[in-house]
Short mmCIF file of C-alpha atoms in Angstrom, two decimals:
data_model
loop_
_atom_site.label_atom_id
_atom_site.label_comp_id
_atom_site.label_asym_id
_atom_site.label_seq_id
_atom_site.Cartn_x
_atom_site.Cartn_y
_atom_site.Cartn_z
CA MET A 25 -85.92 -23.06 -18.04
CA LYS A 26 -85.65 -23.84 -21.75
CA ARG A 27 -85.37 -27.42 -22.95
CA ASP A 28 -81.72 -27.28 -24.03
CA ALA A 29 -80.62 -25.65 -20.78
CA ARG A 30 -82.59 -28.22 -18.77
CA ARG A 31 -81.00 -31.11 -20.62
CA GLN A 32 -77.54 -29.64 -20.18
CA GLU A 33 -78.13 -29.41 -16.44
CA ILE A 34 -79.32 -33.02 -16.41
CA MET A 35 -76.08 -34.02 -18.11
CA ASP A 36 -74.04 -32.02 -15.59
CA MET A 37 -75.87 -33.82 -12.77
CA LEU A 38 -75.07 -37.18 -14.37
CA VAL A 39 -71.38 -36.32 -14.54
CA ARG A 40 -71.42 -35.32 -10.87
CA ASP A 41 -73.64 -38.07 -9.44
CA GLY A 42 -73.62 -40.86 -12.02
CA SER A 43 -77.42 -41.18 -11.96
CA VAL A 44 -80.60 -39.10 -11.68
CA VAL A 45 -84.11 -39.78 -10.36
CA LEU A 46 -87.08 -38.91 -12.55
CA GLU A 47 -89.32 -37.53 -9.79
CA ALA A 48 -86.53 -35.39 -8.37
CA LEU A 49 -85.84 -33.95 -11.82
CA ALA A 50 -89.49 -33.09 -12.39
CA GLU A 51 -89.60 -31.31 -9.04
CA ARG A 52 -86.28 -29.52 -9.59
CA PHE A 53 -87.28 -28.11 -12.97
CA SER A 54 -91.00 -27.64 -12.16
CA VAL A 55 -92.11 -29.70 -15.16
CA SER A 56 -94.17 -32.86 -15.59
CA LYS A 57 -92.73 -36.37 -15.37
CA MET A 58 -93.68 -36.83 -19.02
CA THR A 59 -91.47 -33.88 -19.97
CA ILE A 60 -88.55 -35.43 -18.10
CA HIS A 61 -89.31 -38.78 -19.76
CA ARG A 62 -88.98 -37.10 -23.15
CA ASP A 63 -85.73 -35.44 -22.11
CA LEU A 64 -84.27 -38.77 -20.98
CA ASP A 65 -85.56 -40.56 -24.08
CA ASP A 66 -83.84 -38.06 -26.36
CA LEU A 67 -80.59 -38.20 -24.39
CA GLU A 68 -80.70 -42.00 -24.44
CA GLN A 69 -81.27 -42.02 -28.18
CA ALA A 70 -78.19 -39.82 -28.53
CA GLY A 71 -76.20 -42.46 -26.62
CA ILE A 72 -75.55 -40.17 -23.67
CA LEU A 73 -77.31 -42.07 -20.88
CA ARG A 74 -79.05 -45.33 -20.06
CA LYS A 75 -82.61 -45.16 -18.76
CA MET A 76 -83.53 -47.34 -15.83
CA ARG A 77 -86.60 -47.70 -13.65
CA GLY A 78 -87.35 -44.31 -12.13
CA GLY A 79 -84.47 -42.42 -13.70
CA ALA A 80 -81.27 -42.72 -15.71
CA THR A 81 -77.55 -43.42 -15.31
CA ILE A 82 -74.27 -43.07 -17.16
CA GLU A 83 -72.77 -46.06 -15.36
CA PRO A 84 -71.83 -48.81 -17.85
CA GLY A 85 -74.13 -51.73 -18.52
CA THR A 86 -73.74 -54.89 -20.58
CA GLN A 87 -74.55 -52.97 -23.77
CA PHE A 88 -73.97 -49.38 -22.70
CA GLU A 89 -70.96 -47.13 -22.21
CA SER A 90 -71.43 -43.42 -21.66
CA ASP A 91 -70.29 -40.81 -24.14
CA PHE A 92 -66.57 -39.87 -24.13
CA ARG A 93 -67.52 -36.31 -23.17
CA PHE A 94 -68.84 -37.63 -19.86
CA ARG A 95 -66.07 -40.08 -19.15
CA GLU A 96 -63.30 -37.53 -19.68
CA ARG A 97 -64.86 -35.39 -16.91
CA GLN A 98 -65.07 -38.23 -14.37
CA GLY A 99 -62.47 -39.70 -12.03
CA SER A 100 -59.60 -37.51 -13.16
CA GLU A 101 -57.40 -38.31 -10.17
CA VAL A 102 -57.88 -42.07 -10.57
CA LYS A 103 -57.02 -41.83 -14.26
CA ARG A 104 -53.88 -39.83 -13.53
CA ARG A 105 -52.72 -42.39 -10.97
CA ILE A 106 -53.24 -45.30 -13.34
CA ALA A 107 -51.66 -43.44 -16.25
CA ARG A 108 -48.63 -42.47 -14.15
CA ALA A 109 -48.11 -46.12 -13.13
CA ALA A 110 -48.51 -47.25 -16.74
CA LEU A 111 -45.97 -44.67 -17.91
CA GLU A 112 -43.31 -46.45 -15.85
CA LEU A 113 -43.58 -49.37 -18.29
CA VAL A 114 -42.54 -47.19 -21.24
CA GLU A 115 -38.92 -46.88 -22.32
CA PRO A 116 -37.71 -43.86 -24.31
CA GLY A 117 -37.29 -44.77 -27.97
CA SER A 118 -40.03 -47.38 -27.92
CA THR A 119 -43.15 -47.71 -30.05
CA VAL A 120 -46.36 -47.54 -28.05
CA ILE A 121 -49.98 -48.24 -28.95
CA VAL A 122 -52.68 -46.35 -27.06
CA ASN A 123 -56.31 -47.35 -27.54
CA ASP A 124 -59.51 -45.33 -27.28
CA GLY A 125 -60.95 -44.12 -23.98
CA SER A 126 -60.66 -41.29 -21.50
CA MET A 127 -58.13 -43.06 -19.27
CA ALA A 128 -55.94 -43.87 -22.25
CA ALA A 129 -56.17 -40.22 -23.29
CA VAL A 130 -54.58 -39.18 -19.99
CA LEU A 131 -51.73 -41.64 -20.52
CA GLY A 132 -51.31 -40.50 -24.12
CA ALA A 133 -50.71 -36.91 -23.06
CA MET A 134 -48.07 -38.10 -20.55
CA LEU A 135 -46.06 -39.97 -23.18
CA VAL A 136 -44.11 -36.80 -24.01
CA GLU A 137 -42.12 -37.59 -20.87
CA ALA A 138 -40.73 -40.71 -22.58
CA ARG A 139 -39.62 -39.04 -25.82
CA PRO A 140 -38.18 -39.80 -28.24
CA ILE A 141 -41.13 -42.08 -28.78
CA THR A 142 -43.44 -43.38 -31.49
CA VAL A 143 -47.14 -43.43 -30.62
CA ILE A 144 -49.75 -45.37 -32.61
CA THR A 145 -53.32 -44.53 -31.69
CA ASN A 146 -56.95 -44.42 -32.79
CA ASN A 147 -57.75 -42.08 -29.88
CA PHE A 148 -58.51 -38.61 -31.23
CA ALA A 149 -57.81 -36.98 -27.84
CA VAL A 150 -54.29 -38.47 -27.91
CA MET A 151 -53.77 -37.25 -31.47
CA GLU A 152 -54.74 -33.73 -30.43
CA ALA A 153 -52.46 -33.82 -27.38
CA LEU A 154 -49.38 -35.04 -29.26
CA ARG A 155 -49.73 -33.60 -32.77
CA ASN A 156 -47.35 -30.66 -32.20
CA GLU A 157 -44.92 -32.31 -29.78
CA ARG A 158 -41.29 -32.57 -30.80
CA GLY A 159 -39.66 -35.93 -30.27
CA VAL A 160 -42.97 -37.73 -30.81
CA THR A 161 -43.62 -39.65 -34.01
CA LEU A 162 -47.40 -39.82 -34.13
CA ILE A 163 -49.14 -42.46 -36.23
CA GLY A 164 -52.87 -41.83 -36.30
CA LEU A 165 -54.96 -44.82 -37.30
CA GLY A 166 -57.62 -44.11 -39.87
CA GLY A 167 -61.09 -45.55 -39.95
CA THR A 168 -64.62 -44.51 -39.19
CA TYR A 169 -64.82 -41.81 -36.53
CA SER A 170 -67.05 -42.50 -33.52
CA PRO A 171 -68.13 -39.40 -31.55
CA LYS A 172 -69.25 -41.65 -28.70
CA TYR A 173 -65.75 -43.06 -28.22
CA ASN A 174 -63.86 -40.10 -29.75
CA GLY A 175 -61.82 -42.51 -31.84
CA PHE A 176 -61.48 -44.33 -35.14
CA PHE A 177 -62.67 -47.88 -35.73
CA GLY A 178 -63.55 -50.41 -38.39
CA LEU A 179 -61.83 -52.36 -41.13
CA VAL A 180 -59.47 -49.54 -42.12
CA THR A 181 -58.26 -49.26 -38.50
CA GLU A 182 -57.72 -52.98 -38.13
CA GLU A 183 -55.93 -53.41 -41.48
CA SER A 184 -53.65 -50.46 -40.70
CA LEU A 185 -52.64 -52.08 -37.43
CA PHE A 186 -51.65 -55.36 -39.04
CA ARG A 187 -48.98 -53.49 -41.03
CA LEU A 188 -47.38 -52.15 -37.83
CA ARG A 189 -45.51 -53.49 -34.81
CA ALA A 190 -45.22 -52.03 -31.31
CA ASP A 191 -43.23 -52.68 -28.17
CA ILE A 192 -46.24 -52.27 -25.87
CA ALA A 193 -49.98 -51.69 -26.19
CA PHE A 194 -52.08 -50.00 -23.54
CA ILE A 195 -55.61 -51.38 -23.61
CA SER A 196 -58.47 -50.18 -21.40
CA ALA A 197 -61.61 -52.10 -20.47
CA PRO A 198 -64.91 -50.97 -18.95
CA ALA A 199 -65.65 -54.36 -17.37
CA VAL A 200 -63.83 -57.36 -15.94
CA SER A 201 -65.58 -60.49 -14.72
CA LYS A 202 -63.59 -63.35 -13.20
CA THR A 203 -60.54 -63.53 -15.50
CA THR A 204 -62.09 -62.03 -18.66
CA SER A 205 -62.22 -58.41 -19.84
CA TYR A 206 -65.30 -57.19 -21.68
CA HIS A 207 -66.61 -54.33 -23.79
CA MET A 208 -70.07 -53.29 -24.98
CA ASP A 209 -69.18 -52.68 -28.63
CA ASP A 210 -67.87 -55.41 -30.95
CA THR A 211 -66.25 -52.85 -33.28
CA VAL A 212 -64.23 -51.47 -30.38
CA VAL A 213 -63.33 -54.99 -29.27
CA ARG A 214 -61.92 -55.85 -32.70
CA ALA A 215 -59.71 -52.75 -32.69
CA LYS A 216 -58.36 -53.53 -29.22
CA GLN A 217 -57.70 -57.16 -30.16
CA ALA A 218 -55.84 -56.06 -33.29
CA MET A 219 -53.67 -53.77 -31.17
CA MET A 220 -52.83 -56.64 -28.85
CA LYS A 221 -51.86 -58.93 -31.76
CA VAL A 222 -49.23 -56.54 -33.11
CA SER A 223 -47.65 -55.67 -29.75
CA GLU A 224 -44.84 -57.50 -27.99
CA ARG A 225 -46.23 -56.59 -24.56
CA LYS A 226 -49.79 -55.79 -23.50
CA CYS A 227 -50.93 -53.74 -20.51
CA LEU A 228 -54.53 -53.54 -19.33
CA LEU A 229 -55.71 -50.29 -17.73
CA VAL A 230 -58.83 -50.72 -15.60
CA GLY A 231 -60.30 -48.94 -12.59
CA HIS A 232 -60.92 -51.16 -9.57
CA GLN A 233 -64.66 -50.45 -9.66
CA ARG A 234 -64.90 -52.12 -13.08
CA PHE A 235 -64.05 -55.54 -11.63
CA GLY A 236 -67.02 -57.81 -11.00
CA HIS A 237 -68.91 -56.52 -14.03
CA SER A 238 -69.38 -57.91 -17.53
CA ALA A 239 -70.47 -56.53 -20.88
CA LEU A 240 -71.87 -57.98 -24.07
CA HIS A 241 -68.60 -58.89 -25.80
CA ALA A 242 -65.61 -60.76 -24.36
CA MET A 243 -62.39 -58.95 -25.22
CA ALA A 244 -59.45 -60.88 -23.77
CA ASP A 245 -58.39 -63.19 -20.98
CA LEU A 246 -56.50 -61.34 -18.25
CA ARG A 247 -53.65 -63.83 -18.66
CA ASP A 248 -53.09 -62.40 -22.16
CA PHE A 249 -51.72 -59.22 -20.54
CA ASP A 250 -48.19 -58.78 -19.27
CA ALA A 251 -49.38 -56.19 -16.74
CA ILE A 252 -52.71 -55.08 -15.30
CA VAL A 253 -52.71 -51.59 -13.78
CA THR A 254 -55.51 -50.41 -11.51
CA ASP A 255 -55.97 -47.78 -8.81
CA ALA A 256 -56.94 -49.97 -5.84
CA PRO A 257 -57.63 -53.62 -5.02
CA PRO A 258 -61.07 -54.76 -6.20
CA LYS A 259 -63.66 -56.10 -3.78
CA ALA A 260 -63.05 -59.43 -2.08
CA PRO A 261 -64.86 -61.82 -4.48
CA SER A 262 -63.03 -60.47 -7.53
CA LEU A 263 -59.70 -60.28 -5.71
CA GLU A 264 -60.02 -63.91 -4.61
CA GLU A 265 -60.82 -65.03 -8.16
CA LEU A 266 -57.74 -63.24 -9.46
CA ARG A 267 -55.51 -64.74 -6.78
CA ASP A 268 -56.83 -68.24 -7.47
CA ALA A 269 -55.99 -67.73 -11.15
CA GLY A 270 -52.49 -66.52 -10.29
CA ILE A 271 -53.12 -63.04 -11.69
CA THR A 272 -51.22 -60.14 -10.13
CA LEU A 273 -52.41 -56.54 -10.20
CA ASN A 274 -50.17 -53.47 -10.32
CA ILE A 275 -51.77 -51.03 -7.86
CA ALA A 276 -51.05 -47.40 -8.71
CA LYS A 277 -49.71 -45.37 -5.80
CA ASP A 278 -51.10 -42.06 -4.57
CA GLN A 279 -49.39 -39.09 -6.20
CA GLU A 280 -48.10 -37.91 -2.82
CA GLU A 281 -46.24 -41.14 -2.14
#
């Protein structure tokens, strides 16, 4: 198997399983461990995966978030459930901010159901989904494009936001520890914080598996949000910490219910 095909299959395995084992890869592709090491090194340098002892993962770490192309292919049902629950917070005729991220992209595409509506976003996937929709006033935030996050960030993004106002902002987070939300990238954090400052209401979108984890940069206290939408209750330690702090979660229902 040629190098590019092998690396593509490694990426497909990461999407499916979340992690890969070096020895198993060497055996699967009938190549040396050193060859697999080089494959993983190159993919890590491209920001696609995070190497760990004996293999690699696309699960988030304190300084790592996987590429948008991976995240948009994972957990589609969970994202739809959270997005559907978040959509109930949107009134027709309102102005909505949607941040970067694959979960936010799912919500963004659903916002046509609340038209007429104004959508402000730095999420390129949302821009693509809404750009030709009637009844949607789309305000795309400029800035420096990030392929990793498939969105726009930086000073231009932040300054554009401070000239706008919104009824509600939907903010996603890859990690929540105790009562604080976190992100791996300070540039992304600044954009999310700017969105929160110009919005009357703030809603956090976070999968239940992200509770009990932290990242390099603190983003916001959970009490700064008017609603926190997730797909299921987090594990006991995190749930107890939230209850002690008086924080209530909105648990998205199954689509069949």
